[in-house]
PDB file of C-alpha atoms in Angstrom:
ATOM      1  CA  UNK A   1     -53.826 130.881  42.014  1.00 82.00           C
ATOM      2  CA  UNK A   2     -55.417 127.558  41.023  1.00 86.00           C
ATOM      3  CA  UNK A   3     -54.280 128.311  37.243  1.00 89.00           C
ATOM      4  CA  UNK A   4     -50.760 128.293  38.877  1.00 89.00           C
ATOM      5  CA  UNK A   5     -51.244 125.226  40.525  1.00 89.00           C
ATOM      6  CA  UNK A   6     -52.388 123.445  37.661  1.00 87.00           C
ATOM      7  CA  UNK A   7     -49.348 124.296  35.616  1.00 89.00           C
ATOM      8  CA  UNK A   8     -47.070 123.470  38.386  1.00 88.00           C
ATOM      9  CA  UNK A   9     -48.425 119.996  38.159  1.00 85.00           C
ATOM     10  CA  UNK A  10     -48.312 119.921  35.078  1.00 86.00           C
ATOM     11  CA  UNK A  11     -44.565 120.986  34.963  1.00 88.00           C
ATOM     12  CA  UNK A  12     -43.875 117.859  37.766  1.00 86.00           C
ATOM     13  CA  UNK A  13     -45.579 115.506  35.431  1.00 85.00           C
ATOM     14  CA  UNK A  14     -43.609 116.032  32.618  1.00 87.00           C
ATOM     15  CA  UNK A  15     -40.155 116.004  34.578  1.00 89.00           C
ATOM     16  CA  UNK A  16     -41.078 113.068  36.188  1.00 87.00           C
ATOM     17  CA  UNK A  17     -42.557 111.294  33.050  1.00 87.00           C
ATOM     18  CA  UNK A  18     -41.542 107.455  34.095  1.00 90.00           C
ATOM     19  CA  UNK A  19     -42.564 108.040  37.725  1.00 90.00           C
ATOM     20  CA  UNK A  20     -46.064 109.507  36.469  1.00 88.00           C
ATOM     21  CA  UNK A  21     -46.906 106.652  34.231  1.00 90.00           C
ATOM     22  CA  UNK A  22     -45.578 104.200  36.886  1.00 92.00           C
ATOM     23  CA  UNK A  23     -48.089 105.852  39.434  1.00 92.00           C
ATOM     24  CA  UNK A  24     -50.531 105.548  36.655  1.00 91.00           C
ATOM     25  CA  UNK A  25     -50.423 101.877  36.301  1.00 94.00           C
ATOM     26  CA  UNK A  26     -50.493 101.216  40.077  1.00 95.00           C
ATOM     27  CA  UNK A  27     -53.861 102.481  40.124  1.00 95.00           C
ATOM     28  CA  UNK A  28     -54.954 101.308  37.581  1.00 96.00           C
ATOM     29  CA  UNK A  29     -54.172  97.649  38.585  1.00 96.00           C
ATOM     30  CA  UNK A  30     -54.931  98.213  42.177  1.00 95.00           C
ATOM     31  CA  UNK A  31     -58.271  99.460  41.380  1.00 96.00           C
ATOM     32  CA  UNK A  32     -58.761  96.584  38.868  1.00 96.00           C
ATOM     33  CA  UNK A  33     -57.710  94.289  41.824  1.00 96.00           C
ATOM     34  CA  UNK A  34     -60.524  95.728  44.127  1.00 96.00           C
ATOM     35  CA  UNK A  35     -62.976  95.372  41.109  1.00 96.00           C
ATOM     36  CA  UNK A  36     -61.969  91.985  40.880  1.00 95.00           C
ATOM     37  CA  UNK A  37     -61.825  90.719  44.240  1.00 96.00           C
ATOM     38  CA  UNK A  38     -65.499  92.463  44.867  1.00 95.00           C
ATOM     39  CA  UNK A  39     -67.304  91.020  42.016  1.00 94.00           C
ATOM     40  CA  UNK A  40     -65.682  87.279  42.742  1.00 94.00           C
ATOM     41  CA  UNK A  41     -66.511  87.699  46.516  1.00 93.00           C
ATOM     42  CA  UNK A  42     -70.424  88.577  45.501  1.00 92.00           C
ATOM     43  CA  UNK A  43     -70.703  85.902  43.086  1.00 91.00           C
ATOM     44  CA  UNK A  44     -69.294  83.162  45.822  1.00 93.00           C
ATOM     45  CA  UNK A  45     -71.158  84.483  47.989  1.00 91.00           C
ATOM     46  CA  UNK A  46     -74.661  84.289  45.673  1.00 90.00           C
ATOM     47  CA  UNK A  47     -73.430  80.704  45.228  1.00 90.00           C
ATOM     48  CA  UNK A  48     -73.042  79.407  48.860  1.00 89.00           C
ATOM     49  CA  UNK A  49     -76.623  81.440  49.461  1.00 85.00           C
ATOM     50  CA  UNK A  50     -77.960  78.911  46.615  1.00 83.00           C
ATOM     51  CA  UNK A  51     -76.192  75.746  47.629  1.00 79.00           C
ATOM     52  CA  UNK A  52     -77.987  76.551  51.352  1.00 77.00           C
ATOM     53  CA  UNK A  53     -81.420  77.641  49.759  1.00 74.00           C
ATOM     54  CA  UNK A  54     -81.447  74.065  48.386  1.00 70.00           C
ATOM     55  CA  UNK A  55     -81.052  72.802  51.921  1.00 67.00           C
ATOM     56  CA  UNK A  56     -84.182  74.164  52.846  1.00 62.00           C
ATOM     57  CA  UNK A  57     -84.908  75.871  56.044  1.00 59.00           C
ATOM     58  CA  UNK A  58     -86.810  73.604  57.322  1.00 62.00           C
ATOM     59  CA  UNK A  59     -84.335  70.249  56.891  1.00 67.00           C
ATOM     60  CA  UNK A  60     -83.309  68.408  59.967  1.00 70.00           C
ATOM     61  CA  UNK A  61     -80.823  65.984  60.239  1.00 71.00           C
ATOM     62  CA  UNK A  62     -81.273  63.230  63.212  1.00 74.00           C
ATOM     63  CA  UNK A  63     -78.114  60.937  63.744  1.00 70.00           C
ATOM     64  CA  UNK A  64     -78.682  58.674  66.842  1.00 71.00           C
ATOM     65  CA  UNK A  65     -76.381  58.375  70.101  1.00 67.00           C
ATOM     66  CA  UNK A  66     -74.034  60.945  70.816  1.00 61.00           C
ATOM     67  CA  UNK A  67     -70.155  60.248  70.061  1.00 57.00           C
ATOM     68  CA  UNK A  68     -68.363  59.919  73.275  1.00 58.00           C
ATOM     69  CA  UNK A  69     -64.657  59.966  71.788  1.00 59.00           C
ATOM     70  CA  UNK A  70     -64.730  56.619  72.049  1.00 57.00           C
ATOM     71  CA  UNK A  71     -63.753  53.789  69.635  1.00 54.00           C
ATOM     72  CA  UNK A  72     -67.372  52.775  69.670  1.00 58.00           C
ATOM     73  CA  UNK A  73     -70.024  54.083  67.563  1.00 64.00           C
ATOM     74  CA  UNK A  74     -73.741  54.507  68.224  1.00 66.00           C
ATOM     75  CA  UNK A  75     -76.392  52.284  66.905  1.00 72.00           C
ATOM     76  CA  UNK A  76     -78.265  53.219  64.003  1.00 75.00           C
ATOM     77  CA  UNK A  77     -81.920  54.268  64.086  1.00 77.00           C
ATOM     78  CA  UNK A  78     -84.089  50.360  63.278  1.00 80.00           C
ATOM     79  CA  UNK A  79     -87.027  50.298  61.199  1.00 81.00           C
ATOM     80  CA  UNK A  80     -89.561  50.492  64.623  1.00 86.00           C
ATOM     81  CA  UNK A  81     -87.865  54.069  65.001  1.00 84.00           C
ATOM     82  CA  UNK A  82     -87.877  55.336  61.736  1.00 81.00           C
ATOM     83  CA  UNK A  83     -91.866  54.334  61.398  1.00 83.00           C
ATOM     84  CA  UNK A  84     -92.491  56.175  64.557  1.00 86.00           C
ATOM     85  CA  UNK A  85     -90.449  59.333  63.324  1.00 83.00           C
ATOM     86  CA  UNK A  86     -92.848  59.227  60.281  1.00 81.00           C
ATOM     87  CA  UNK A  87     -95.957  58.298  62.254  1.00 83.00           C
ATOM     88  CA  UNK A  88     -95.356  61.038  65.062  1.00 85.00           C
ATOM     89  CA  UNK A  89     -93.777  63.817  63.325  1.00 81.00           C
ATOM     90  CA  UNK A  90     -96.481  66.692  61.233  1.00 80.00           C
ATOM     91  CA  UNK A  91     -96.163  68.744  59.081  1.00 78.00           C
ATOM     92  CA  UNK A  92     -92.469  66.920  57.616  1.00 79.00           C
ATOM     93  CA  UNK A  93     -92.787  66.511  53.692  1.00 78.00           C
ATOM     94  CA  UNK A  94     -89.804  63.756  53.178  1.00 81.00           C
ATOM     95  CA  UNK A  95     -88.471  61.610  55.626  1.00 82.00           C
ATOM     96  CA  UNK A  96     -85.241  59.536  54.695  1.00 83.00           C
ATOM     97  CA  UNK A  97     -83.183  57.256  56.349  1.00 82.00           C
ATOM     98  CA  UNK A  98     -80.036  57.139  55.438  1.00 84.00           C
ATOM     99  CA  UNK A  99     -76.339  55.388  55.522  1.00 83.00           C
ATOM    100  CA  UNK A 100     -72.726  56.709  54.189  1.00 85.00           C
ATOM    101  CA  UNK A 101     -69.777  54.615  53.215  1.00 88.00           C
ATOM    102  CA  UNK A 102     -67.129  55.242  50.853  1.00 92.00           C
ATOM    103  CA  UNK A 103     -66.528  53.077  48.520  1.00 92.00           C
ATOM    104  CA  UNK A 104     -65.002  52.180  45.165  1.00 94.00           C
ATOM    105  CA  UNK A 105     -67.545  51.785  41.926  1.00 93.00           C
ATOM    106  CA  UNK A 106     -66.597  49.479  39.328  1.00 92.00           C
ATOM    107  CA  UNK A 107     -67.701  49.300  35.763  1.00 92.00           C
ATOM    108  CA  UNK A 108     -66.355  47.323  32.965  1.00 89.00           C
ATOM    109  CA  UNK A 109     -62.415  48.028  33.633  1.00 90.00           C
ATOM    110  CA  UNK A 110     -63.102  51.341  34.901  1.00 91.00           C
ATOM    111  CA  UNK A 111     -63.888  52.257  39.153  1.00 91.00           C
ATOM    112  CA  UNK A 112     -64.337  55.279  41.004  1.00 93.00           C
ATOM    113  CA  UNK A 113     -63.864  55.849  44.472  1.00 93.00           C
ATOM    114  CA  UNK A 114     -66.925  58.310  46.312  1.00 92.00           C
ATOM    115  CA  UNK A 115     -69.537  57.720  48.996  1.00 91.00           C
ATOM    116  CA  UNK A 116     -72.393  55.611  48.647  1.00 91.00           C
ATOM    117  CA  UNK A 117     -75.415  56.172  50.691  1.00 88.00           C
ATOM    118  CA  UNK A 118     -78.493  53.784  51.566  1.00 87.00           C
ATOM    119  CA  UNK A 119     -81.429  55.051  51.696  1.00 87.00           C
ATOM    120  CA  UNK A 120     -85.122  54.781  50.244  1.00 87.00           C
ATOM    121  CA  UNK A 121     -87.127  56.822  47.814  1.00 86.00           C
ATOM    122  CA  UNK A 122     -88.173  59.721  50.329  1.00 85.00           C
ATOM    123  CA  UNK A 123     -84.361  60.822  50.307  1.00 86.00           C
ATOM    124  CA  UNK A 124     -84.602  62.366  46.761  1.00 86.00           C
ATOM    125  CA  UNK A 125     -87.547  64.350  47.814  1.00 83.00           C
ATOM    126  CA  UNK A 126     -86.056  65.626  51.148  1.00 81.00           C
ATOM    127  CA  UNK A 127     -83.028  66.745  48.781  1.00 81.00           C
ATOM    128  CA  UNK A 128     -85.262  68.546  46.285  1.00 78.00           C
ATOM    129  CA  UNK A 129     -83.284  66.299  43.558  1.00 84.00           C
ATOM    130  CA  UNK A 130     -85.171  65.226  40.412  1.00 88.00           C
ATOM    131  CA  UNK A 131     -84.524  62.899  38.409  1.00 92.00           C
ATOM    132  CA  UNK A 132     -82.686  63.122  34.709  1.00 92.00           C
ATOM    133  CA  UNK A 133     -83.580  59.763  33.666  1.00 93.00           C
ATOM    134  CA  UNK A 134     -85.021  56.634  35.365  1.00 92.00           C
ATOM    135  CA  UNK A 135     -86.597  56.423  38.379  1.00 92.00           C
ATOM    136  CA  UNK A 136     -87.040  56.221  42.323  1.00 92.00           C
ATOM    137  CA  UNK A 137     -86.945  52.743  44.379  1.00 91.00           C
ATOM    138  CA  UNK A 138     -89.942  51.265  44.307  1.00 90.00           C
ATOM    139  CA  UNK A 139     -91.508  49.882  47.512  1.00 89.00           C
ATOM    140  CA  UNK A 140     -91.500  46.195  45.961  1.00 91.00           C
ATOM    141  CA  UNK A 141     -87.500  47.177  45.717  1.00 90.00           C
ATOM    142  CA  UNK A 142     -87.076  48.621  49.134  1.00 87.00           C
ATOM    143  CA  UNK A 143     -89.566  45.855  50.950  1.00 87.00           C
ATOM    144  CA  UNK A 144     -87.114  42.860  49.012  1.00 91.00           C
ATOM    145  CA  UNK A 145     -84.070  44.252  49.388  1.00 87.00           C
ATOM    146  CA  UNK A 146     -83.459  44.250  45.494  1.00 90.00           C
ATOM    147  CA  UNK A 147     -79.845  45.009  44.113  1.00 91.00           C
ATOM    148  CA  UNK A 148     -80.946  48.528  42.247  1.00 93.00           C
ATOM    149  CA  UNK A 149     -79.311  51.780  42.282  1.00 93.00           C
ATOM    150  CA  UNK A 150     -79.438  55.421  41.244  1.00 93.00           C
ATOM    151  CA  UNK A 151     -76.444  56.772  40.365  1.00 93.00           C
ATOM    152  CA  UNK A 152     -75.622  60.585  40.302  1.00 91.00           C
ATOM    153  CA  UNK A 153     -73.939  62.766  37.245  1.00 91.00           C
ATOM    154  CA  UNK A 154     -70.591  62.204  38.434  1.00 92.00           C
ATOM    155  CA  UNK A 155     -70.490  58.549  38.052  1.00 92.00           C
ATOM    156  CA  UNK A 156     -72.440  58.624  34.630  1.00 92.00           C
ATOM    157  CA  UNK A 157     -69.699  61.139  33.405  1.00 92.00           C
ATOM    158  CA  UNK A 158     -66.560  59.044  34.978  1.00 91.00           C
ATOM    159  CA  UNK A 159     -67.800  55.747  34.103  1.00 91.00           C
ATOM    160  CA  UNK A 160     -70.733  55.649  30.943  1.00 90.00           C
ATOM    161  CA  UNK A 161     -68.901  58.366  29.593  1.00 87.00           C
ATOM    162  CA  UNK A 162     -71.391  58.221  26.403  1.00 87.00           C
ATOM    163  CA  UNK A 163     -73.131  55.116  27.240  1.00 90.00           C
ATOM    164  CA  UNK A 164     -76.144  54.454  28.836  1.00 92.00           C
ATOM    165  CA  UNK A 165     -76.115  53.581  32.176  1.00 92.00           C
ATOM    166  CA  UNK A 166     -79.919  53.318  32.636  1.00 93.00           C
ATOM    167  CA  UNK A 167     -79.875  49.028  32.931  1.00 92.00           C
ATOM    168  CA  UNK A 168     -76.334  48.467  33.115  1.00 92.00           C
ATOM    169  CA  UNK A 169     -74.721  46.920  35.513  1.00 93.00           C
ATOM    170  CA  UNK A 170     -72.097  48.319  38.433  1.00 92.00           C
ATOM    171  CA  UNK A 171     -70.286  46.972  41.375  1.00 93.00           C
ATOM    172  CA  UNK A 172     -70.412  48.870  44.514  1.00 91.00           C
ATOM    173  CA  UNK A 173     -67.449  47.463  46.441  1.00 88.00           C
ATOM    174  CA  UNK A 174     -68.216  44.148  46.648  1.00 88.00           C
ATOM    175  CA  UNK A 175     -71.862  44.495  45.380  1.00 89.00           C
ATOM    176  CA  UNK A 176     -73.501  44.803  42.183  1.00 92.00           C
ATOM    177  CA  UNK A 177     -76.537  46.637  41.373  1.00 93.00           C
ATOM    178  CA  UNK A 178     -78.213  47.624  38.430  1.00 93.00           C
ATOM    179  CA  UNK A 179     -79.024  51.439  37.540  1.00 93.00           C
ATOM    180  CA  UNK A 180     -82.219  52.634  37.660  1.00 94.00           C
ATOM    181  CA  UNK A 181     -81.538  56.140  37.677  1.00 93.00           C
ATOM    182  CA  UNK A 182     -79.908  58.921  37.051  1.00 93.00           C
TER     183      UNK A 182
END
């Protein structure tokens, strides 16, 4: 009986030649489509893991007031409360202040436009970013208000191209800074 069965199928293949090998490909493809879609879903997925390891699980991010929906927007955290965040919180390995703005970088006759953030040396630690080349803010820097920057791989790419930027130059908006790091 199974003999039987075998050879019947057989038979059906063989009439049916174009519709077998059409069959055929469809699963082949769709099975190659679910191989696919798998193996590019685990590797995102092993990516955005990473991108959030680097985060840390201990980060917290304090922004001060509360938006209402209004026009207005809160105050930003002075010096006074920044020292007494750092003074009265333990057991806090980096603690950065920080403030965004986009803006458009200039140098020579080429600009980009990204977002520029102010902060002091702590920030690079809190990020768990190193540096390539150069170096932090120093406190004589941060205490004078000195016209220094650090500049990520982006910008050295889309601006030095093969130059260095370490020492150069750059205008951020309408300020200009010199890199210190990288």
């Amino acid at each position: 009986m199974l003999w039987e069965a075998v050879k019947l199928a057989f038979q059906s293949i063989r009439r049916n030649a174009m519709r077998s090998v059409l069959t055929l490909l469809g699963i082949v493809i769709g099975v190659a489509a679910v191989i696919a879609m798998v193996t590019i879903g685990s590797g995102t997925s092993q990516k955005v893991q990473e991108n959030l390891a680097k985060l840390g699980s201990n980060m917290l991010i304090l922004r001060p007031g509360q938006s209402t929906g209004g026009a207005t927007e809160a105050r930003a955290f002075d010096e006074r409360t920044v020292s007494a965040l750092r003074s009265n919180l333990t057991g806090v390995r980096a603690l950065a202040p920080t403030a965004q703005k986009s803006a458009k970088i200039v140098f020579g006759a080429l600009n980009y436009d990204t977002t520029v953030t102010g902060t002091d040396s702590n920030y690079f630690a809190a990020q768990d970013w190193s540096f390539r080349e150069g170096r932090p803010f120093t406190d004589g820097e941060l205490r004078s208000g000195a016209s220094v920057c650090v500049i990520g791989s982006t910008i050295v790419a889309e601006l030095f191209g093969s130059l260095e930027p370490l020492g150069n130059r750059l205008r951020v908006g309408s300020f200009a800074c010199e890199v210190i790091g990288v």
